[in-house]
Coordinates of C-alpha atoms and ligand atoms in Angstrom, one line a residue:
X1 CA 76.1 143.1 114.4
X2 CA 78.3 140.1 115.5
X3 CA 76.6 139.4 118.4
X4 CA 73.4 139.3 116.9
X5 CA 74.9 135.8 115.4
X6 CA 76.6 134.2 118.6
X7 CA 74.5 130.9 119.2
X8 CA 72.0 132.3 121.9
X9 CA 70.9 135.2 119.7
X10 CA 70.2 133.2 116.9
X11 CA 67.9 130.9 118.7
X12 CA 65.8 134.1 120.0
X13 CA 65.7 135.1 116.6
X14 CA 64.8 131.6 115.0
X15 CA 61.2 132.8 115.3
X16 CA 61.9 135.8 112.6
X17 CA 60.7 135.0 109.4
X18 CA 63.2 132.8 107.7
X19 CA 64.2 135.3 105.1
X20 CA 66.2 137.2 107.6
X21 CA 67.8 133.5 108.2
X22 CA 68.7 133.4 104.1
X23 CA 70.0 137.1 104.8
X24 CA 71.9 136.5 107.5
X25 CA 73.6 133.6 106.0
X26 CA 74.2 134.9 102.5
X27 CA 75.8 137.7 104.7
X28 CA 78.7 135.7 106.7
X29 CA 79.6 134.6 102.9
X30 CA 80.4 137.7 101.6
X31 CA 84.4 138.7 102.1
X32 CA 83.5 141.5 104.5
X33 CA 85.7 141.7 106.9
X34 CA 85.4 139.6 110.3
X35 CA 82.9 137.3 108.0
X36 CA 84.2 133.9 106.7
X37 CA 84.6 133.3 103.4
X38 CA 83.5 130.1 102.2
X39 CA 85.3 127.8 99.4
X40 CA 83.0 126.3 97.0
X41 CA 83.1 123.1 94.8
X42 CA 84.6 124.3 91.5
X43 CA 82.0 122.4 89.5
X44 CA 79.1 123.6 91.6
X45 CA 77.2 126.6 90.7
X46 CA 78.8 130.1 91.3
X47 CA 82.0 128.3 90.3
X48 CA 82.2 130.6 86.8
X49 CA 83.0 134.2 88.1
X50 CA 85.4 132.6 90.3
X51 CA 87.4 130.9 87.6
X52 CA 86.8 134.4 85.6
X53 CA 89.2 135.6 88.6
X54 CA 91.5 132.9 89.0
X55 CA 92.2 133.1 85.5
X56 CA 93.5 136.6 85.7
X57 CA 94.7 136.1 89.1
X58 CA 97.1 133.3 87.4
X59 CA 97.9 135.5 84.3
X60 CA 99.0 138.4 86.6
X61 CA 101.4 136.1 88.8
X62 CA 102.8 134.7 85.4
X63 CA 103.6 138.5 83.9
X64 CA 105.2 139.2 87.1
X65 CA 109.1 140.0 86.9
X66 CA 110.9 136.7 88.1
X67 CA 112.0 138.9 91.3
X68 CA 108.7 139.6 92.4
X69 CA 107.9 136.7 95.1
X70 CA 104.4 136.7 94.0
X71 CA 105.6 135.2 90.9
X72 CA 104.0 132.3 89.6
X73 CA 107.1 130.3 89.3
X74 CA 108.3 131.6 92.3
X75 CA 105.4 130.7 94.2
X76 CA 106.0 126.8 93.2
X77 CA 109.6 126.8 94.4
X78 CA 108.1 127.6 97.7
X79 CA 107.1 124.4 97.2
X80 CA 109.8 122.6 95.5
X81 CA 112.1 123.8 98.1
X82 CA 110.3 123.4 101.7
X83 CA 107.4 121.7 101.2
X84 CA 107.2 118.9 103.7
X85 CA 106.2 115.2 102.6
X86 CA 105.8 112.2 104.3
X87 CA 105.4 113.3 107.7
X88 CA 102.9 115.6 110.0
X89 CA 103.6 119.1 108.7
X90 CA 101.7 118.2 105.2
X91 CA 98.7 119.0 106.3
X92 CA 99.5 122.8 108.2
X93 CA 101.9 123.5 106.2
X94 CA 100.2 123.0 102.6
X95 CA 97.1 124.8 104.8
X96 CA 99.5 127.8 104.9
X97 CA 101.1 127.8 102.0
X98 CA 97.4 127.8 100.6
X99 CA 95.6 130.6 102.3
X100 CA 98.9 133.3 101.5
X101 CA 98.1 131.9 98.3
X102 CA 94.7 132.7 98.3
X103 CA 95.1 136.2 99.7
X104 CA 97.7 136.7 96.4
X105 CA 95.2 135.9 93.9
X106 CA 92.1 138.3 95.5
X107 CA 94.6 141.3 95.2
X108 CA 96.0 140.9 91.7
X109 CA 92.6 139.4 90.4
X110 CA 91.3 142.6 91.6
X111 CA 88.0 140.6 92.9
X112 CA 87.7 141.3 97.2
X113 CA 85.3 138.7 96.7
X114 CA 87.6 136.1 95.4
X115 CA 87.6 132.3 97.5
X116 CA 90.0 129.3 96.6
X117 CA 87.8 126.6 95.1
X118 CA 88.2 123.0 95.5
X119 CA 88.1 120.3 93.4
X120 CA 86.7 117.3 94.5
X121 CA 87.5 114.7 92.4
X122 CA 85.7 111.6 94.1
X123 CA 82.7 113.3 92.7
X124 CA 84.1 114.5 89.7
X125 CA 87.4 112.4 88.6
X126 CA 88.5 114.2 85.8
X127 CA 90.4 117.6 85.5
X128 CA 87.4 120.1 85.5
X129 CA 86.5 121.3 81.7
X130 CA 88.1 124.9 82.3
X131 CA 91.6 123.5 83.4
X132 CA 91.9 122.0 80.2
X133 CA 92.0 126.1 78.5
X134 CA 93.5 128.6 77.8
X135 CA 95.7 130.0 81.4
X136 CA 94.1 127.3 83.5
X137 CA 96.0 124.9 81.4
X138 CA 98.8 122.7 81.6
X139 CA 100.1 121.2 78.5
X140 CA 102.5 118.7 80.4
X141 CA 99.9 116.8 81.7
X142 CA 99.9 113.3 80.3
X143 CA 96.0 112.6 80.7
X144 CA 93.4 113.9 78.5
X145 CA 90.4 115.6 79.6
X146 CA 88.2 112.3 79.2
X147 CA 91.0 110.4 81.7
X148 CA 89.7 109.8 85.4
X149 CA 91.4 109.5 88.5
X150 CA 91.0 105.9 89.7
X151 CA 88.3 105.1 92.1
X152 CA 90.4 102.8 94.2
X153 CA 92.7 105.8 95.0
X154 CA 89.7 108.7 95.1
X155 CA 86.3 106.2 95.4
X156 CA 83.8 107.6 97.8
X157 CA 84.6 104.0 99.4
X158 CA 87.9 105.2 99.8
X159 CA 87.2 108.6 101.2
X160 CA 84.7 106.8 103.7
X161 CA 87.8 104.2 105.1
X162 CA 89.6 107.4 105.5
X163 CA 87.1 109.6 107.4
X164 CA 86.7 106.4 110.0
X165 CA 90.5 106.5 110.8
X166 CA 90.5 108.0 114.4
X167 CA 94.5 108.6 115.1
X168 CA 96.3 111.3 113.2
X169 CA 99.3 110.3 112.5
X170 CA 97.5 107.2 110.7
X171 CA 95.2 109.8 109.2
X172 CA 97.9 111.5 107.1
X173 CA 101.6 111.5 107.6
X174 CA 103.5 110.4 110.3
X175 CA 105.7 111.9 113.3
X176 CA 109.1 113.9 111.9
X177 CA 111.5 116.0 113.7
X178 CA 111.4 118.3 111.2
X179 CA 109.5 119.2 107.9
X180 CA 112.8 118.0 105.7
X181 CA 115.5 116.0 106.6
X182 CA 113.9 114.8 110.3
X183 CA 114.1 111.7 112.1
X184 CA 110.6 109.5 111.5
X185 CA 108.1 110.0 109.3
X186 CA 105.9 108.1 106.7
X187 CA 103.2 108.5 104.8
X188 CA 99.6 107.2 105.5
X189 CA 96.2 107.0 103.7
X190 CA 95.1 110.4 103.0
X191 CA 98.8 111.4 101.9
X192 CA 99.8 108.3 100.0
X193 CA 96.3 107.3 98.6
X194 CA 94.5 110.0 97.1
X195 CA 96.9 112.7 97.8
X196 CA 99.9 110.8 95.7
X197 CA 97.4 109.7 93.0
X198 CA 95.9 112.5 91.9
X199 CA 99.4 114.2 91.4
X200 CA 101.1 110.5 89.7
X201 CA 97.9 109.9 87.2
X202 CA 97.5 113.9 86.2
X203 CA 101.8 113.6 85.8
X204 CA 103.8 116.6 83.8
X205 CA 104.3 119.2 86.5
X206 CA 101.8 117.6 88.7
X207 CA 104.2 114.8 89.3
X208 CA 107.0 116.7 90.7
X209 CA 107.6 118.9 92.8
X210 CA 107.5 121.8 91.1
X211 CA 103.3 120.9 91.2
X212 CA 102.0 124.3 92.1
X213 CA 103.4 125.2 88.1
X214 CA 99.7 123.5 87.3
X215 CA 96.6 125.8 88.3
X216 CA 94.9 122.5 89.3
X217 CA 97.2 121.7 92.0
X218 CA 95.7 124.8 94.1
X219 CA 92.2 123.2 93.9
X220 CA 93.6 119.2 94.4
X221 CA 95.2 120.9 97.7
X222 CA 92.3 122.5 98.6
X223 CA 90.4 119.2 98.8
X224 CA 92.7 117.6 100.7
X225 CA 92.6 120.9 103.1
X226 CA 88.8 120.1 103.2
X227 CA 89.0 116.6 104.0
X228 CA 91.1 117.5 107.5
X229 CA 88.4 119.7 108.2
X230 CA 85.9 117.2 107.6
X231 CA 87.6 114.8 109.3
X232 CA 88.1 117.3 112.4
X233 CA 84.6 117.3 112.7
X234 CA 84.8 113.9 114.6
X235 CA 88.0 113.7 115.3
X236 CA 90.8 115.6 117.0
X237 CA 94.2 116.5 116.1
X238 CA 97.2 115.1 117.9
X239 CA 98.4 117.6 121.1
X240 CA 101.7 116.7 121.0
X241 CA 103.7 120.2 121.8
X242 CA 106.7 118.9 118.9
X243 CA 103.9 119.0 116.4
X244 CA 101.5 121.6 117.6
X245 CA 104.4 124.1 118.7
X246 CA 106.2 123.9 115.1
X247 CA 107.9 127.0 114.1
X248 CA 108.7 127.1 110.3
X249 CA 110.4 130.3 109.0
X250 CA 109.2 132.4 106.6
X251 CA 109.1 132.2 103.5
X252 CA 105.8 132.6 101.8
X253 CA 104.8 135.6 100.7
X254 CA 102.0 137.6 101.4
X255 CA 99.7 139.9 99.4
X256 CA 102.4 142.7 100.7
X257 CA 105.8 141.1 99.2
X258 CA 106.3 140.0 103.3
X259 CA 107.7 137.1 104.3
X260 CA 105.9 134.9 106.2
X261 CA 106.2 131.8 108.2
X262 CA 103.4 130.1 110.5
X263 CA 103.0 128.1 113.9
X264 CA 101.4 124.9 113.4
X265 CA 98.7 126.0 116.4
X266 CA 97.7 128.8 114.4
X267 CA 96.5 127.1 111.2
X268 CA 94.1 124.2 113.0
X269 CA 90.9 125.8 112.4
X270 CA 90.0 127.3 109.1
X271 CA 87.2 129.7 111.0
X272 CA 90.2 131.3 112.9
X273 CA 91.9 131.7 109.8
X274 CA 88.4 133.2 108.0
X275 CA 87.7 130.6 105.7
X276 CA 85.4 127.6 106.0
X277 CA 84.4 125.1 103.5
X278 CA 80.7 124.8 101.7
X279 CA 80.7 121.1 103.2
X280 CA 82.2 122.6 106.5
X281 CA 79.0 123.9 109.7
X282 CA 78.7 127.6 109.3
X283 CA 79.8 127.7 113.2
X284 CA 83.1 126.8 114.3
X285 CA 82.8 123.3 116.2
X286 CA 84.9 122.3 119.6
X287 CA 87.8 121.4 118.7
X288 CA 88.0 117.4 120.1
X289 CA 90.8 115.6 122.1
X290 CA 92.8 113.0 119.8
X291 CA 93.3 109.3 121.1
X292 CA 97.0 108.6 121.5
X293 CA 98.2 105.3 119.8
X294 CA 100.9 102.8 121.5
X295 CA 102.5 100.6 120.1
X296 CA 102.4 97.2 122.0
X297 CA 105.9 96.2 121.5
X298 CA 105.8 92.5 122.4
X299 CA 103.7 92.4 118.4
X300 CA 106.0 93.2 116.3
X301 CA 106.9 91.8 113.0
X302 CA 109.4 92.3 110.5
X303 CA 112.0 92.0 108.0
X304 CA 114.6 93.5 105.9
X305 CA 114.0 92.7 102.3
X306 CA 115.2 93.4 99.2
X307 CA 113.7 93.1 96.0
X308 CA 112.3 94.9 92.8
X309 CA 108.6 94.2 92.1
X310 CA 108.1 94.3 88.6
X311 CA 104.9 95.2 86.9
X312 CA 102.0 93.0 86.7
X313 CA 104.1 90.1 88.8
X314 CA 103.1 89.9 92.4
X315 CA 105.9 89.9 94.9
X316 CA 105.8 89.0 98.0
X317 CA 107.5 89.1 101.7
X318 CA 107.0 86.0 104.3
X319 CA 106.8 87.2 107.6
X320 CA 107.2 84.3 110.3
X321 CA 104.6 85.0 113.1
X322 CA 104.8 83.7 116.2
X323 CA 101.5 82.2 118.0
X324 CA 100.8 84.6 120.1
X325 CA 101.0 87.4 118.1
X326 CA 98.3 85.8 115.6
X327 CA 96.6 84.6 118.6
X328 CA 96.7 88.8 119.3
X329 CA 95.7 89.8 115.8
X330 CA 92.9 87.3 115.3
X331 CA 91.3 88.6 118.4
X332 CA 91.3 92.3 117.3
X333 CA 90.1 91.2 113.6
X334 CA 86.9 89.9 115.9
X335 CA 86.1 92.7 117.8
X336 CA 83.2 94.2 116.6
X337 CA 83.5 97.8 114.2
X338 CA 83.7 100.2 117.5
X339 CA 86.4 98.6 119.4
X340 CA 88.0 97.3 116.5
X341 CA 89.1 101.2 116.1
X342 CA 91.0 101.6 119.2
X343 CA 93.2 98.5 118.5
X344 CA 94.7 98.8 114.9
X345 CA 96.8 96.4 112.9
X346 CA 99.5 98.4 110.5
X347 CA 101.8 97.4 107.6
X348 CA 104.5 99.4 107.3
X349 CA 106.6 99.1 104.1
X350 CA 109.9 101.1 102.9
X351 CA 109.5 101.4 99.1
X352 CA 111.7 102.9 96.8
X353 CA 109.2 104.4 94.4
X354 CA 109.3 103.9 91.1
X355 CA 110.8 106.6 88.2
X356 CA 107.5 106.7 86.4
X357 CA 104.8 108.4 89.1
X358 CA 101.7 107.1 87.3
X359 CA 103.2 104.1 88.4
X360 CA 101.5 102.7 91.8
X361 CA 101.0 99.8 93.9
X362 CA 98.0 97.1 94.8
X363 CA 98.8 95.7 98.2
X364 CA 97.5 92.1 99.3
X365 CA 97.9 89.8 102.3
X366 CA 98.1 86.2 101.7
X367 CA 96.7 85.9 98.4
X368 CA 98.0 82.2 96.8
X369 CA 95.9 83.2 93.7
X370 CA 97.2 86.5 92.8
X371 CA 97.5 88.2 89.7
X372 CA 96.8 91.3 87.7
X373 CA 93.3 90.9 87.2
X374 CA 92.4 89.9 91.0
X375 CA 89.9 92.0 92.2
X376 CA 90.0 94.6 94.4
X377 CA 86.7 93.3 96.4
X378 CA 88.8 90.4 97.0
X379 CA 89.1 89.6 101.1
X380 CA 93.0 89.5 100.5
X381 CA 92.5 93.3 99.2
X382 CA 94.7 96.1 101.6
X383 CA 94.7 99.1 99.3
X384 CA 96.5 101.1 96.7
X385 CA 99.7 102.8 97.3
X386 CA 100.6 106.0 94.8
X387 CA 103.8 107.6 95.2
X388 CA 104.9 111.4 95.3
X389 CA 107.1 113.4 97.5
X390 CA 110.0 111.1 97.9
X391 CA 112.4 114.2 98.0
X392 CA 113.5 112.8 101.7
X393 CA 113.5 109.8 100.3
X394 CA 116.8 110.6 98.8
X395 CA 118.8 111.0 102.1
X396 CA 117.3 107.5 102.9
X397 CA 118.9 105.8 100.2
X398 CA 115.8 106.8 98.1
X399 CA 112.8 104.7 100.8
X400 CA 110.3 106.4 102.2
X401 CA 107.8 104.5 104.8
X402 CA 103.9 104.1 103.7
X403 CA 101.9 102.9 106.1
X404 CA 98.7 101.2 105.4
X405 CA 96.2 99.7 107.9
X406 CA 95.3 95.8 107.5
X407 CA 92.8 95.6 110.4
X408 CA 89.6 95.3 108.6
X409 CA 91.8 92.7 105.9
X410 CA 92.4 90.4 108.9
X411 CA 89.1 90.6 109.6
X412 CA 87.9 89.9 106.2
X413 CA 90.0 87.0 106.0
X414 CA 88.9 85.5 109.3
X415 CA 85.4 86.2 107.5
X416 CA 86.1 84.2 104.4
X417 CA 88.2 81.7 107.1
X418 CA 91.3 82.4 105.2
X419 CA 93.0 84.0 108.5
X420 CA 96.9 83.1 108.2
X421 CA 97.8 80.4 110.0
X422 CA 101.4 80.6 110.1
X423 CA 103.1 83.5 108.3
X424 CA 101.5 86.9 107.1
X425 CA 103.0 87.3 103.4
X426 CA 102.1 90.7 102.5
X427 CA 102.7 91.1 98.6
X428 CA 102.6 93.7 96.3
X429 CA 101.3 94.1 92.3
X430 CA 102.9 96.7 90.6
X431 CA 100.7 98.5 88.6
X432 CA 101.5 101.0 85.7
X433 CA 100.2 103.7 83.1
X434 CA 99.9 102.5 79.2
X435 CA 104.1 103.1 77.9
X436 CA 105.8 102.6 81.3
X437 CA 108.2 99.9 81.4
X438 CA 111.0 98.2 82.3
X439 CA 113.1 99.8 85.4
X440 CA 110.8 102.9 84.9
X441 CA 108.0 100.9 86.5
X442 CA 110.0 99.4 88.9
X443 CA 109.2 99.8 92.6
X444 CA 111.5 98.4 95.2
X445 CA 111.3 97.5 98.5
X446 CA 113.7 97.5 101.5
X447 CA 112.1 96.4 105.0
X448 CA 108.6 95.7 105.9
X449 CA 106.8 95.3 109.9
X450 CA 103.7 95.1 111.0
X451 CA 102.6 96.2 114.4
X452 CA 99.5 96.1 116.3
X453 CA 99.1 100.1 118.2
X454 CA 96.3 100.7 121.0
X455 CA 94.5 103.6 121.8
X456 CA 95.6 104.8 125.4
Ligands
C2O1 CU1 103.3 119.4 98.5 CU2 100.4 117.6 96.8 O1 102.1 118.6 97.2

């Protein structure tokens, strides 16, 4: 039976009349065993019957005794108390902590057939209709159901500057010796942009870490699974053996009441682990080899700053660059598109994030005119900065790193000849939700560099 699917057969058979095709396929969707289940778009159709098992899936967890470690509660101090932020295990570790997740809900929903969904909210920005009843809600939330997630954190154009990011570290989170507590780390686009937003504007339990309290955090975290896959299509993860080799103990729980911990290796490909998304190829692709990034060290910029950016007043950071290095950086921000992605300029700023989480960040580069109601097609325009996860940030005097790339600014600004001449000021606008104010909505910063990193 399985052979009958490997590649080569499938081509002899591609003369068979299609509905065999249709059969075939519909087959490697059903939850038989050694077939892949596939996780669908919750608002799509087909989404109802699997909500119908969520929902009880989520009502048995809650009636659980507070002992049992399939507990719902239980299951999100998994979270609050190991879940790694701001650095390289985000992505295989929330991929684990999903999938023994997953396997929970099928056995106490009682449905064999049961798939995570996803929720992706760059097509649909608000919290899906049935999240907003009965089990699947969460009444700490401080949006209402007609409140979208912003489209400069979720936007398709967003998603698009994302998906063209070719290192991984600069894809997600950055290099840490460990999942808490390590040496390194930061947080890059996918993490700090959409990732951070969608937990900051939905707020209540979303905004901490006790997240996984909400039913829709299992969907946003799904999507975010999704987009590494996606991204994987083109694009390799790194092979460093500190990252790839990763041991975390156990401590999730299986369908069994086991412990269980997982090896970064063993959680790169979602067909290994018998799941694929409805966006994903049915097949498993080759896995691809990662470009490693170097930092040139001769271009380095920065500063130690300190100051509290306020809401709706810019602040901003002069950075005194020498000739050559904008002699350097104007001739990457010419390169044309291709090149231009194996020679990246990045802003790295340590920000103490603010109290209120709805509360995020516009960053700019040299903007003299700046204000709240510059826009965000502006060539001065880097990107939005949410903030969430900041639990390391505490043995760091509170900063945590977020990176964000500037290349395609600089090349903007040479563009709309506004490249700097003498300093690069990168400045921030603090922006916040209706009610925060004052210190709440404060967000401060600590040390800021910019370096240029090559593709070996
Ligand atoms: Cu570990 Cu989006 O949460």
């Amino acid at each position: 039976m399985k052979k009958l699917f490997t590649r080569r057969g499938f081509c002899r058979l591609a003369g068979a009349a299609s509905v065999l095709l249709s059969n075939s396929s519909r087959a490697q969707d059903t939850p038989n065993r050694g077939a892949l289940r596939v996780r669908l778009n919750v608002t799509g159709p087909g989404a109802g019957p699997i909500l119908a098992s969520y929902s009880k899936a989520v009502d048995a967890m809650q009636a659980l005794p507070a002992t049992d470690p399939r507990n719902w509660r239980k299951q999100a101090e998994i979270h609050l108390n190991h879940c790694p932020h701001g650095n390289w295990f985000f992505l295989p570790w929330h991929r684990a902590y999903l999938r023994y997740f997953e396997e929970i809900c099928r056995d106490l929903s009682g449905d064999p057939e049961f798939v995570l969904p996803y929720w992706n909210w760059t097509k649909d920005p608000q919290v899906p209709k049935p999240f907003w009843n009965g089990v699947l809600n969460d009444s700490t939330r401080t949006i209402g159901p007609t409140d979208a997630m912003l489209s400069e954190f979720v936007g398709q154009d967003v998603i698009d500057i994302i998906m063209k990011i070719t290192g991984f570290e600069q894809f997600a989170s950055f290099r840490s010796t460990k999942t808490r507590g390590g040496q390194g780390g930061g947080q890059a686009t996918l993490e700090a942009r959409p990732h951070n937003h969608v937990h900051g504007r939905i707020n209540g339990d979303m905004g901490n870490f006790l997240s996984p309290l909400d039913p829709i955090f299992w969907l946003h975290h799904a999507n975010i699974d999704r987009l590494w896959a996606m991204w994987n299509l083109r694009n390799g993860n790194t092979e460093d053996g500190a990252w790839k080799g990763y041991n975390d103990p156990a401590y999730f729980a299986d369908a069994n009441k086991n412990s269980k911990g997982f090896v970064v290796a063993e959680v790169l490909s979602t067909y290994q682990l018998g799941y694929r998304y409805d966006t994903q190829p049915p097949q498993s692709p080759p896995a691809l080899i990662a470009p490693v990034f170097k930092i040139l060290p001769t271009f380095t910029l920065s500063a130690n700053t300190f100051f509290q950016a306020q809401v709706n007043s810019p602040a901003s950071v002069s950075l005194p660059a020498e000739l050559g290095f904008l002699a350097k950086a104007k001739e990457i921000a010419s390169l044309p598109d291709e090149q231009r992605l194996k020679t990246r300029v990045l802003l790295n700023f340590k920000l103490r994030p603010p109290t209120n989480i709805g509360t995020f960040v516009r960053v700019f580069l040299n903007c003299d005119y700046l204000n709240p109601e510059t826009p965000l097609n502006d060539p001065h325009y880097v990107g939005s900065i949410a903030f969430f996860g900041n639990h390391d940030a505490e043995h760091n005097h509170g900063e945590m790193s977020y990176v964000l790339d500037i290349t395609d600014t600089l090349s903007a600004l040479k563009r709309a000849e506004a490249f700097p001449t003498e300093k690069i000021n990168p400045q921030l606008l603090v922006v916040a939700p209706q009610g925060a104010t004052g210190s709440a909505a404060e967000v401060g910063a600590a040390a800021v560099d910019i370096t240029i990193v090559q593709a070996e």
